[in-house]
mmCIF file with all atom_site columns, C-alpha atoms in Angstrom:
data_model
loop_
_atom_site.group_PDB
_atom_site.id
_atom_site.type_symbol
_atom_site.label_atom_id
_atom_site.label_alt_id
_atom_site.label_comp_id
_atom_site.label_asym_id
_atom_site.label_entity_id
_atom_site.label_seq_id
_atom_site.pdbx_PDB_ins_code
_atom_site.Cartn_x
_atom_site.Cartn_y
_atom_site.Cartn_z
_atom_site.occupancy
_atom_site.B_iso_or_equiv
_atom_site.pdbx_formal_charge
_atom_site.auth_seq_id
_atom_site.auth_comp_id
_atom_site.auth_asym_id
_atom_site.auth_atom_id
_atom_site.pdbx_PDB_model_num
ATOM 1   C CA . UNK E 1 1   ? -2.603  24.144  -28.935 1.00 55.00 ? 27  UNK E CA 1
ATOM 2   C CA . UNK E 1 2   ? -1.195  25.630  -25.747 1.00 45.00 ? 28  UNK E CA 1
ATOM 3   C CA . UNK E 1 3   ? -3.848  23.842  -23.705 1.00 45.00 ? 29  UNK E CA 1
ATOM 4   C CA . UNK E 1 4   ? -2.871  20.575  -25.393 1.00 46.00 ? 30  UNK E CA 1
ATOM 5   C CA . UNK E 1 5   ? 0.823   21.165  -24.693 1.00 47.00 ? 31  UNK E CA 1
ATOM 6   C CA . UNK E 1 6   ? -0.029  21.816  -20.989 1.00 43.00 ? 32  UNK E CA 1
ATOM 7   C CA . UNK E 1 7   ? -2.131  18.666  -20.809 1.00 45.00 ? 33  UNK E CA 1
ATOM 8   C CA . UNK E 1 8   ? 0.593   16.620  -22.341 1.00 42.00 ? 34  UNK E CA 1
ATOM 9   C CA . UNK E 1 9   ? 3.176   18.054  -19.925 1.00 52.00 ? 35  UNK E CA 1
ATOM 10  C CA . UNK E 1 10  ? 1.056   17.227  -16.932 1.00 52.00 ? 36  UNK E CA 1
ATOM 11  C CA . UNK E 1 11  ? 0.431   13.672  -18.303 1.00 60.00 ? 37  UNK E CA 1
ATOM 12  C CA . UNK E 1 12  ? 4.137   13.267  -19.021 1.00 61.00 ? 38  UNK E CA 1
ATOM 13  C CA . UNK E 1 13  ? 5.082   14.452  -15.534 1.00 61.00 ? 39  UNK E CA 1
ATOM 14  C CA . UNK E 1 14  ? 2.610   12.068  -13.879 1.00 64.00 ? 40  UNK E CA 1
ATOM 15  C CA . UNK E 1 15  ? 4.109   9.163   -15.818 1.00 68.00 ? 41  UNK E CA 1
ATOM 16  C CA . UNK E 1 16  ? 7.635   10.069  -14.742 1.00 69.00 ? 42  UNK E CA 1
ATOM 17  C CA . UNK E 1 17  ? 6.535   10.313  -11.102 1.00 70.00 ? 43  UNK E CA 1
ATOM 18  C CA . UNK E 1 18  ? 4.936   6.920   -11.416 1.00 71.00 ? 44  UNK E CA 1
ATOM 19  C CA . UNK E 1 19  ? 8.133   5.431   -12.898 1.00 78.00 ? 45  UNK E CA 1
ATOM 20  C CA . UNK E 1 20  ? 10.284  6.828   -10.074 1.00 79.00 ? 46  UNK E CA 1
ATOM 21  C CA . UNK E 1 21  ? 7.907   5.633   -7.373  1.00 81.00 ? 47  UNK E CA 1
ATOM 22  C CA . UNK E 1 22  ? 7.432   2.276   -9.074  1.00 83.00 ? 48  UNK E CA 1
ATOM 23  C CA . UNK E 1 23  ? 11.246  1.741   -8.668  1.00 85.00 ? 49  UNK E CA 1
ATOM 24  C CA . UNK E 1 24  ? 11.057  2.483   -4.973  1.00 86.00 ? 50  UNK E CA 1
ATOM 25  C CA . UNK E 1 25  ? 8.011   0.201   -4.647  1.00 87.00 ? 51  UNK E CA 1
ATOM 26  C CA . UNK E 1 26  ? 9.804   -2.510  -6.525  1.00 88.00 ? 52  UNK E CA 1
ATOM 27  C CA . UNK E 1 27  ? 12.664  -2.380  -3.991  1.00 88.00 ? 53  UNK E CA 1
ATOM 28  C CA . UNK E 1 28  ? 10.217  -2.390  -1.113  1.00 89.00 ? 54  UNK E CA 1
ATOM 29  C CA . UNK E 1 29  ? 8.420   -5.344  -2.576  1.00 88.00 ? 55  UNK E CA 1
ATOM 30  C CA . UNK E 1 30  ? 11.701  -7.351  -2.778  1.00 88.00 ? 56  UNK E CA 1
ATOM 31  C CA . UNK E 1 31  ? 12.435  -6.622  0.922   1.00 89.00 ? 57  UNK E CA 1
ATOM 32  C CA . UNK E 1 32  ? 8.804   -7.530  1.907   1.00 89.00 ? 58  UNK E CA 1
ATOM 33  C CA . UNK E 1 33  ? 8.938   -10.822 -0.009  1.00 88.00 ? 59  UNK E CA 1
ATOM 34  C CA . UNK E 1 34  ? 12.206  -11.846 1.781   1.00 89.00 ? 60  UNK E CA 1
ATOM 35  C CA . UNK E 1 35  ? 10.774  -11.027 5.244   1.00 89.00 ? 61  UNK E CA 1
ATOM 36  C CA . UNK E 1 36  ? 7.463   -12.812 4.542   1.00 88.00 ? 62  UNK E CA 1
ATOM 37  C CA . UNK E 1 37  ? 9.342   -15.875 3.175   1.00 88.00 ? 63  UNK E CA 1
ATOM 38  C CA . UNK E 1 38  ? 11.203  -16.022 6.415   1.00 88.00 ? 64  UNK E CA 1
ATOM 39  C CA . UNK E 1 39  ? 8.035   -15.571 8.516   1.00 87.00 ? 65  UNK E CA 1
ATOM 40  C CA . UNK E 1 40  ? 6.147   -18.431 6.847   1.00 84.00 ? 66  UNK E CA 1
ATOM 41  C CA . UNK E 1 41  ? 9.236   -20.600 5.947   1.00 86.00 ? 67  UNK E CA 1
ATOM 42  C CA . UNK E 1 42  ? 8.173   -20.985 2.293   1.00 83.00 ? 68  UNK E CA 1
ATOM 43  C CA . UNK E 1 43  ? 9.053   -19.088 -0.842  1.00 86.00 ? 69  UNK E CA 1
ATOM 44  C CA . UNK E 1 44  ? 7.085   -16.031 -1.537  1.00 84.00 ? 70  UNK E CA 1
ATOM 45  C CA . UNK E 1 45  ? 7.605   -13.686 -4.484  1.00 84.00 ? 71  UNK E CA 1
ATOM 46  C CA . UNK E 1 46  ? 5.926   -10.324 -5.110  1.00 83.00 ? 72  UNK E CA 1
ATOM 47  C CA . UNK E 1 47  ? 5.094   -9.194  -8.573  1.00 82.00 ? 73  UNK E CA 1
ATOM 48  C CA . UNK E 1 48  ? 6.492   -5.927  -9.948  1.00 71.00 ? 74  UNK E CA 1
ATOM 49  C CA . UNK E 1 49  ? 4.120   -3.457  -8.303  1.00 73.00 ? 75  UNK E CA 1
ATOM 50  C CA . UNK E 1 50  ? 1.621   -1.308  -10.129 1.00 82.00 ? 76  UNK E CA 1
ATOM 51  C CA . UNK E 1 51  ? 1.769   2.298   -8.794  1.00 85.00 ? 77  UNK E CA 1
ATOM 52  C CA . UNK E 1 52  ? -1.014  4.795   -9.072  1.00 84.00 ? 78  UNK E CA 1
ATOM 53  C CA . UNK E 1 53  ? -1.041  8.425   -7.839  1.00 82.00 ? 79  UNK E CA 1
ATOM 54  C CA . UNK E 1 54  ? -4.604  9.467   -7.123  1.00 82.00 ? 80  UNK E CA 1
ATOM 55  C CA . UNK E 1 55  ? -6.819  11.483  -4.860  1.00 79.00 ? 81  UNK E CA 1
ATOM 56  C CA . UNK E 1 56  ? -8.089  9.609   -1.668  1.00 75.00 ? 82  UNK E CA 1
ATOM 57  C CA . UNK E 1 57  ? -11.734 9.950   -2.786  1.00 73.00 ? 83  UNK E CA 1
ATOM 58  C CA . UNK E 1 58  ? -10.845 8.223   -6.188  1.00 79.00 ? 84  UNK E CA 1
ATOM 59  C CA . UNK E 1 59  ? -9.145  5.251   -4.510  1.00 80.00 ? 85  UNK E CA 1
ATOM 60  C CA . UNK E 1 60  ? -12.264 2.930   -4.647  1.00 77.00 ? 86  UNK E CA 1
ATOM 61  C CA . UNK E 1 61  ? -12.229 3.272   -8.369  1.00 77.00 ? 87  UNK E CA 1
ATOM 62  C CA . UNK E 1 62  ? -8.740  1.650   -8.434  1.00 79.00 ? 88  UNK E CA 1
ATOM 63  C CA . UNK E 1 63  ? -9.233  -0.944  -5.740  1.00 80.00 ? 89  UNK E CA 1
ATOM 64  C CA . UNK E 1 64  ? -12.710 -2.282  -6.643  1.00 76.00 ? 90  UNK E CA 1
ATOM 65  C CA . UNK E 1 65  ? -16.137 -2.214  -5.039  1.00 80.00 ? 91  UNK E CA 1
ATOM 66  C CA . UNK E 1 66  ? -16.727 -0.008  -1.954  1.00 81.00 ? 92  UNK E CA 1
ATOM 67  C CA . UNK E 1 67  ? -18.890 -2.900  -0.573  1.00 86.00 ? 93  UNK E CA 1
ATOM 68  C CA . UNK E 1 68  ? -16.056 -5.379  -0.597  1.00 88.00 ? 94  UNK E CA 1
ATOM 69  C CA . UNK E 1 69  ? -15.038 -6.537  2.870   1.00 92.00 ? 95  UNK E CA 1
ATOM 70  C CA . UNK E 1 70  ? -11.353 -5.968  3.489   1.00 93.00 ? 96  UNK E CA 1
ATOM 71  C CA . UNK E 1 71  ? -8.811  -6.521  6.280   1.00 95.00 ? 97  UNK E CA 1
ATOM 72  C CA . UNK E 1 72  ? -7.135  -3.095  6.650   1.00 95.00 ? 98  UNK E CA 1
ATOM 73  C CA . UNK E 1 73  ? -3.887  -2.551  8.580   1.00 96.00 ? 99  UNK E CA 1
ATOM 74  C CA . UNK E 1 74  ? -3.194  1.117   9.423   1.00 94.00 ? 100 UNK E CA 1
ATOM 75  C CA . UNK E 1 75  ? 0.117   2.509   10.582  1.00 94.00 ? 101 UNK E CA 1
ATOM 76  C CA . UNK E 1 76  ? 1.245   6.081   11.255  1.00 91.00 ? 102 UNK E CA 1
ATOM 77  C CA . UNK E 1 77  ? 4.420   7.274   9.492   1.00 91.00 ? 103 UNK E CA 1
ATOM 78  C CA . UNK E 1 78  ? 6.599   9.418   11.698  1.00 91.00 ? 104 UNK E CA 1
ATOM 79  C CA . UNK E 1 79  ? 10.128  10.958  11.434  1.00 91.00 ? 105 UNK E CA 1
ATOM 80  C CA . UNK E 1 80  ? 11.311  13.276  8.579   1.00 90.00 ? 106 UNK E CA 1
ATOM 81  C CA . UNK E 1 81  ? 8.141   12.555  6.616   1.00 89.00 ? 107 UNK E CA 1
ATOM 82  C CA . UNK E 1 82  ? 4.703   12.160  8.323   1.00 90.00 ? 108 UNK E CA 1
ATOM 83  C CA . UNK E 1 83  ? 1.478   10.551  7.263   1.00 89.00 ? 109 UNK E CA 1
ATOM 84  C CA . UNK E 1 84  ? -0.257  7.194   7.324   1.00 90.00 ? 110 UNK E CA 1
ATOM 85  C CA . UNK E 1 85  ? 0.050   3.804   5.559   1.00 92.00 ? 111 UNK E CA 1
ATOM 86  C CA . UNK E 1 86  ? -2.684  1.443   4.864   1.00 92.00 ? 112 UNK E CA 1
ATOM 87  C CA . UNK E 1 87  ? -2.402  -2.163  3.727   1.00 93.00 ? 113 UNK E CA 1
ATOM 88  C CA . UNK E 1 88  ? -5.730  -3.697  2.301   1.00 93.00 ? 114 UNK E CA 1
ATOM 89  C CA . UNK E 1 89  ? -6.416  -7.348  1.747   1.00 93.00 ? 115 UNK E CA 1
ATOM 90  C CA . UNK E 1 90  ? -9.800  -8.603  0.405   1.00 92.00 ? 116 UNK E CA 1
ATOM 91  C CA . UNK E 1 91  ? -11.380 -10.804 3.089   1.00 94.00 ? 117 UNK E CA 1
ATOM 92  C CA . UNK E 1 92  ? -10.866 -14.102 1.113   1.00 92.00 ? 118 UNK E CA 1
ATOM 93  C CA . UNK E 1 93  ? -7.159  -13.215 0.639   1.00 92.00 ? 119 UNK E CA 1
ATOM 94  C CA . UNK E 1 94  ? -6.840  -12.330 4.277   1.00 94.00 ? 120 UNK E CA 1
ATOM 95  C CA . UNK E 1 95  ? -8.340  -15.786 5.283   1.00 94.00 ? 121 UNK E CA 1
ATOM 96  C CA . UNK E 1 96  ? -5.952  -17.596 2.980   1.00 92.00 ? 122 UNK E CA 1
ATOM 97  C CA . UNK E 1 97  ? -3.100  -15.586 4.340   1.00 91.00 ? 123 UNK E CA 1
ATOM 98  C CA . UNK E 1 98  ? -4.029  -16.627 7.898   1.00 94.00 ? 124 UNK E CA 1
ATOM 99  C CA . UNK E 1 99  ? -4.085  -20.332 6.866   1.00 92.00 ? 125 UNK E CA 1
ATOM 100 C CA . UNK E 1 100 ? -0.555  -19.792 5.542   1.00 90.00 ? 126 UNK E CA 1
ATOM 101 C CA . UNK E 1 101 ? 0.709   -17.887 8.542   1.00 90.00 ? 127 UNK E CA 1
ATOM 102 C CA . UNK E 1 102 ? -0.723  -20.377 10.963  1.00 91.00 ? 128 UNK E CA 1
ATOM 103 C CA . UNK E 1 103 ? 0.310   -23.409 8.854   1.00 89.00 ? 129 UNK E CA 1
ATOM 104 C CA . UNK E 1 104 ? -3.212  -24.669 8.470   1.00 91.00 ? 130 UNK E CA 1
ATOM 105 C CA . UNK E 1 105 ? -4.840  -26.630 5.663   1.00 91.00 ? 131 UNK E CA 1
ATOM 106 C CA . UNK E 1 106 ? -6.465  -24.305 3.094   1.00 87.00 ? 132 UNK E CA 1
ATOM 107 C CA . UNK E 1 107 ? -9.964  -23.049 3.949   1.00 90.00 ? 133 UNK E CA 1
ATOM 108 C CA . UNK E 1 108 ? -9.541  -23.499 7.707   1.00 93.00 ? 134 UNK E CA 1
ATOM 109 C CA . UNK E 1 109 ? -9.810  -19.835 8.702   1.00 93.00 ? 135 UNK E CA 1
ATOM 110 C CA . UNK E 1 110 ? -13.398 -18.783 8.874   1.00 92.00 ? 136 UNK E CA 1
ATOM 111 C CA . UNK E 1 111 ? -13.204 -15.904 11.424  1.00 91.00 ? 137 UNK E CA 1
ATOM 112 C CA . UNK E 1 112 ? -10.588 -13.428 12.619  1.00 94.00 ? 138 UNK E CA 1
ATOM 113 C CA . UNK E 1 113 ? -9.874  -14.108 16.354  1.00 94.00 ? 139 UNK E CA 1
ATOM 114 C CA . UNK E 1 114 ? -7.047  -12.543 18.199  1.00 94.00 ? 140 UNK E CA 1
ATOM 115 C CA . UNK E 1 115 ? -4.480  -14.923 16.742  1.00 94.00 ? 141 UNK E CA 1
ATOM 116 C CA . UNK E 1 116 ? -5.567  -14.235 13.159  1.00 95.00 ? 142 UNK E CA 1
ATOM 117 C CA . UNK E 1 117 ? -5.670  -10.518 13.698  1.00 96.00 ? 143 UNK E CA 1
ATOM 118 C CA . UNK E 1 118 ? -2.116  -10.605 15.223  1.00 96.00 ? 144 UNK E CA 1
ATOM 119 C CA . UNK E 1 119 ? -0.888  -12.457 12.076  1.00 94.00 ? 145 UNK E CA 1
ATOM 120 C CA . UNK E 1 120 ? -2.455  -9.908  9.756   1.00 95.00 ? 146 UNK E CA 1
ATOM 121 C CA . UNK E 1 121 ? -1.036  -7.017  11.705  1.00 96.00 ? 147 UNK E CA 1
ATOM 122 C CA . UNK E 1 122 ? 2.404   -8.602  11.387  1.00 94.00 ? 148 UNK E CA 1
ATOM 123 C CA . UNK E 1 123 ? 2.091   -8.926  7.606   1.00 92.00 ? 149 UNK E CA 1
ATOM 124 C CA . UNK E 1 124 ? 0.834   -5.416  7.307   1.00 93.00 ? 150 UNK E CA 1
ATOM 125 C CA . UNK E 1 125 ? 3.813   -4.308  9.506   1.00 94.00 ? 151 UNK E CA 1
ATOM 126 C CA . UNK E 1 126 ? 6.240   -6.137  7.281   1.00 92.00 ? 152 UNK E CA 1
ATOM 127 C CA . UNK E 1 127 ? 4.877   -4.704  4.034   1.00 90.00 ? 153 UNK E CA 1
ATOM 128 C CA . UNK E 1 128 ? 4.528   -1.113  5.303   1.00 92.00 ? 154 UNK E CA 1
ATOM 129 C CA . UNK E 1 129 ? 7.974   -1.185  6.892   1.00 93.00 ? 155 UNK E CA 1
ATOM 130 C CA . UNK E 1 130 ? 9.529   -2.570  3.693   1.00 92.00 ? 156 UNK E CA 1
ATOM 131 C CA . UNK E 1 131 ? 8.074   0.107   1.490   1.00 91.00 ? 157 UNK E CA 1
ATOM 132 C CA . UNK E 1 132 ? 8.827   2.841   4.026   1.00 91.00 ? 158 UNK E CA 1
ATOM 133 C CA . UNK E 1 133 ? 12.386  1.676   4.285   1.00 91.00 ? 159 UNK E CA 1
ATOM 134 C CA . UNK E 1 134 ? 12.774  1.767   0.556   1.00 90.00 ? 160 UNK E CA 1
ATOM 135 C CA . UNK E 1 135 ? 11.288  5.308   0.484   1.00 89.00 ? 161 UNK E CA 1
ATOM 136 C CA . UNK E 1 136 ? 13.656  6.336   3.364   1.00 90.00 ? 162 UNK E CA 1
ATOM 137 C CA . UNK E 1 137 ? 16.674  5.038   1.480   1.00 90.00 ? 163 UNK E CA 1
ATOM 138 C CA . UNK E 1 138 ? 15.554  6.811   -1.667  1.00 87.00 ? 164 UNK E CA 1
ATOM 139 C CA . UNK E 1 139 ? 15.011  10.178  -0.004  1.00 86.00 ? 165 UNK E CA 1
ATOM 140 C CA . UNK E 1 140 ? 17.854  9.918   2.486   1.00 87.00 ? 166 UNK E CA 1
ATOM 141 C CA . UNK E 1 141 ? 15.346  10.626  5.363   1.00 87.00 ? 167 UNK E CA 1
ATOM 142 C CA . UNK E 1 142 ? 14.397  8.791   8.568   1.00 89.00 ? 168 UNK E CA 1
ATOM 143 C CA . UNK E 1 143 ? 11.047  7.201   8.578   1.00 89.00 ? 169 UNK E CA 1
ATOM 144 C CA . UNK E 1 144 ? 9.551   5.486   11.706  1.00 88.00 ? 170 UNK E CA 1
ATOM 145 C CA . UNK E 1 145 ? 6.466   3.292   11.588  1.00 89.00 ? 171 UNK E CA 1
ATOM 146 C CA . UNK E 1 146 ? 3.891   3.146   14.490  1.00 92.00 ? 172 UNK E CA 1
ATOM 147 C CA . UNK E 1 147 ? 2.349   0.013   15.980  1.00 93.00 ? 173 UNK E CA 1
ATOM 148 C CA . UNK E 1 148 ? -0.222  -1.345  13.445  1.00 94.00 ? 174 UNK E CA 1
ATOM 149 C CA . UNK E 1 149 ? -3.937  -1.330  14.051  1.00 94.00 ? 175 UNK E CA 1
ATOM 150 C CA . UNK E 1 150 ? -6.425  -3.595  12.213  1.00 96.00 ? 176 UNK E CA 1
ATOM 151 C CA . UNK E 1 151 ? -9.947  -3.018  10.929  1.00 94.00 ? 177 UNK E CA 1
ATOM 152 C CA . UNK E 1 152 ? -12.155 -5.547  9.143   1.00 94.00 ? 178 UNK E CA 1
ATOM 153 C CA . UNK E 1 153 ? -14.874 -3.801  7.368   1.00 93.00 ? 179 UNK E CA 1
ATOM 154 C CA . UNK E 1 154 ? -16.301 -2.741  3.917   1.00 91.00 ? 180 UNK E CA 1
ATOM 155 C CA . UNK E 1 155 ? -13.697 -0.990  1.952   1.00 88.00 ? 181 UNK E CA 1
ATOM 156 C CA . UNK E 1 156 ? -15.876 2.103   1.577   1.00 86.00 ? 182 UNK E CA 1
ATOM 157 C CA . UNK E 1 157 ? -16.227 2.355   5.276   1.00 88.00 ? 183 UNK E CA 1
ATOM 158 C CA . UNK E 1 158 ? -12.546 2.026   5.994   1.00 88.00 ? 184 UNK E CA 1
ATOM 159 C CA . UNK E 1 159 ? -11.620 4.689   3.407   1.00 83.00 ? 185 UNK E CA 1
ATOM 160 C CA . UNK E 1 160 ? -14.388 7.053   4.602   1.00 82.00 ? 186 UNK E CA 1
ATOM 161 C CA . UNK E 1 161 ? -13.012 6.802   8.164   1.00 82.00 ? 187 UNK E CA 1
ATOM 162 C CA . UNK E 1 162 ? -9.466  7.521   6.882   1.00 77.00 ? 188 UNK E CA 1
ATOM 163 C CA . UNK E 1 163 ? -10.740 10.444  4.856   1.00 73.00 ? 189 UNK E CA 1
ATOM 164 C CA . UNK E 1 164 ? -12.639 12.009  7.645   1.00 70.00 ? 190 UNK E CA 1
ATOM 165 C CA . UNK E 1 165 ? -9.873  11.497  10.199  1.00 66.00 ? 191 UNK E CA 1
ATOM 166 C CA . UNK E 1 166 ? -7.010  12.324  7.818   1.00 61.00 ? 192 UNK E CA 1
ATOM 167 C CA . UNK E 1 167 ? -8.278  15.802  6.846   1.00 57.00 ? 193 UNK E CA 1
ATOM 168 C CA . UNK E 1 168 ? -8.955  17.561  3.546   1.00 53.00 ? 194 UNK E CA 1
ATOM 169 C CA . UNK E 1 169 ? -5.499  19.051  2.799   1.00 53.00 ? 195 UNK E CA 1
ATOM 170 C CA . UNK E 1 170 ? -3.881  15.822  1.620   1.00 54.00 ? 196 UNK E CA 1
ATOM 171 C CA . UNK E 1 171 ? -3.994  15.978  -2.138  1.00 64.00 ? 197 UNK E CA 1
ATOM 172 C CA . UNK E 1 172 ? -2.666  12.664  -3.271  1.00 79.00 ? 198 UNK E CA 1
ATOM 173 C CA . UNK E 1 173 ? -2.397  9.047   -2.261  1.00 85.00 ? 199 UNK E CA 1
ATOM 174 C CA . UNK E 1 174 ? 0.217   6.630   -3.574  1.00 87.00 ? 200 UNK E CA 1
ATOM 175 C CA . UNK E 1 175 ? -1.413  3.273   -4.232  1.00 88.00 ? 201 UNK E CA 1
ATOM 176 C CA . UNK E 1 176 ? 0.718   0.193   -4.790  1.00 88.00 ? 202 UNK E CA 1
ATOM 177 C CA . UNK E 1 177 ? -0.979  -3.081  -6.027  1.00 86.00 ? 203 UNK E CA 1
ATOM 178 C CA . UNK E 1 178 ? 0.824   -6.040  -4.633  1.00 82.00 ? 204 UNK E CA 1
ATOM 179 C CA . UNK E 1 179 ? 0.457   -9.658  -5.921  1.00 85.00 ? 205 UNK E CA 1
ATOM 180 C CA . UNK E 1 180 ? 1.885   -12.442 -3.652  1.00 84.00 ? 206 UNK E CA 1
ATOM 181 C CA . UNK E 1 181 ? 3.092   -15.377 -5.747  1.00 83.00 ? 207 UNK E CA 1
ATOM 182 C CA . UNK E 1 182 ? 3.722   -18.803 -4.219  1.00 82.00 ? 208 UNK E CA 1
ATOM 183 C CA . UNK E 1 183 ? 5.300   -21.997 -5.489  1.00 77.00 ? 209 UNK E CA 1
ATOM 184 C CA . UNK E 1 184 ? 1.875   -23.465 -5.869  1.00 76.00 ? 210 UNK E CA 1
ATOM 185 C CA . UNK E 1 185 ? 0.816   -22.187 -9.267  1.00 69.00 ? 211 UNK E CA 1
ATOM 186 C CA . UNK E 1 186 ? -2.892  -21.637 -8.374  1.00 73.00 ? 212 UNK E CA 1
ATOM 187 C CA . UNK E 1 187 ? -2.117  -19.702 -5.217  1.00 79.00 ? 213 UNK E CA 1
ATOM 188 C CA . UNK E 1 188 ? -1.880  -15.960 -5.746  1.00 80.00 ? 214 UNK E CA 1
ATOM 189 C CA . UNK E 1 189 ? -2.971  -13.357 -3.210  1.00 82.00 ? 215 UNK E CA 1
ATOM 190 C CA . UNK E 1 190 ? -3.806  -9.707  -3.935  1.00 85.00 ? 216 UNK E CA 1
ATOM 191 C CA . UNK E 1 191 ? -3.326  -6.668  -1.729  1.00 87.00 ? 217 UNK E CA 1
ATOM 192 C CA . UNK E 1 192 ? -2.802  -2.949  -1.905  1.00 90.00 ? 218 UNK E CA 1
ATOM 193 C CA . UNK E 1 193 ? -0.445  -0.606  -0.051  1.00 91.00 ? 219 UNK E CA 1
ATOM 194 C CA . UNK E 1 194 ? -1.473  2.959   0.350   1.00 90.00 ? 220 UNK E CA 1
ATOM 195 C CA . UNK E 1 195 ? 0.856   5.796   1.401   1.00 90.00 ? 221 UNK E CA 1
ATOM 196 C CA . UNK E 1 196 ? -0.989  8.855   2.608   1.00 89.00 ? 222 UNK E CA 1
ATOM 197 C CA . UNK E 1 197 ? 1.567   11.591  3.180   1.00 89.00 ? 223 UNK E CA 1
ATOM 198 C CA . UNK E 1 198 ? 0.810   14.889  4.874   1.00 85.00 ? 224 UNK E CA 1
ATOM 199 C CA . UNK E 1 199 ? 0.874   17.814  2.523   1.00 82.00 ? 225 UNK E CA 1
ATOM 200 C CA . UNK E 1 200 ? 4.497   18.951  3.350   1.00 85.00 ? 226 UNK E CA 1
ATOM 201 C CA . UNK E 1 201 ? 5.724   15.314  2.973   1.00 86.00 ? 227 UNK E CA 1
ATOM 202 C CA . UNK E 1 202 ? 3.867   14.931  -0.306  1.00 83.00 ? 228 UNK E CA 1
ATOM 203 C CA . UNK E 1 203 ? 5.699   17.986  -1.601  1.00 83.00 ? 229 UNK E CA 1
ATOM 204 C CA . UNK E 1 204 ? 9.004   16.652  -0.174  1.00 86.00 ? 230 UNK E CA 1
ATOM 205 C CA . UNK E 1 205 ? 8.465   13.367  -2.108  1.00 85.00 ? 231 UNK E CA 1
ATOM 206 C CA . UNK E 1 206 ? 7.750   15.149  -5.417  1.00 80.00 ? 232 UNK E CA 1
ATOM 207 C CA . UNK E 1 207 ? 10.792  17.363  -4.927  1.00 81.00 ? 233 UNK E CA 1
ATOM 208 C CA . UNK E 1 208 ? 12.959  14.295  -4.239  1.00 79.00 ? 234 UNK E CA 1
ATOM 209 C CA . UNK E 1 209 ? 12.039  12.829  -7.611  1.00 73.00 ? 235 UNK E CA 1
ATOM 210 C CA . UNK E 1 210 ? 12.742  16.314  -9.174  1.00 62.00 ? 236 UNK E CA 1
ATOM 211 C CA . UNK E 1 211 ? 9.195   16.781  -10.392 1.00 47.00 ? 237 UNK E CA 1
ATOM 212 C CA . UNK E 1 212 ? 7.555   18.744  -7.718  1.00 43.00 ? 238 UNK E CA 1
#
C-alpha cells in the first residue's frame, strides 16, 4: 500500500511538472509562430505542444525510428542556466521547410546546400530562442543562446553523439513535440525541441516549478 502511494505520488508529480512546462512551451510556441510568420511572410500556427520529461537514452522511443534521417539544429544554452538545445526535423519536413523559406514550388528542395542549411539554422535558432525566452521569463533568469550548428544524419547517430559529448550526469531531457500548421489544410510539418539542461540547471528548473 505504501509503495502504491509512493508510485502515485511520483506519477502525480511528473504530471504536474509536465503541466507547468507545457504552459512555458505554449508561450514559446506562440512567440516562435509569430517570428516564423514574419520570416516567410505567411501565416503559421503552432499547435499546443506535447511535453515529455524523459531520459536522453529513452528519447528515440518518443521521436520514432533511430534510422530516420533528420535535420538537427544544436545550440548551447548559456547564462544563469546552462545546457544544450536540439531542434529535430524529419528529412521530408526539412525539405518542405526549405521550399517555404526559399519561396520555391513544393518538392523543389532535393539536397541541403549552404543556402538550405542556413535557412534550417535560422528556423532552429528562432524555435530554440523562443522556447528559451519563455523559460527565461518563467524563471526570472538570463538565458543566452549560442550560434546554431546543423547536422543531417540518422536520428540515432545524432542522439548518440549528443549523449557521448553531453556526459552521463544529465538525468532528464525536456522534449517538446511541435506541429507547424499553415493555411493550406494539407500542409503540416512536425518537429521536436529538446532541452538538455546541466544537472544544476535541471534542479533549478524543478525548483522553479516548486516540485523539485
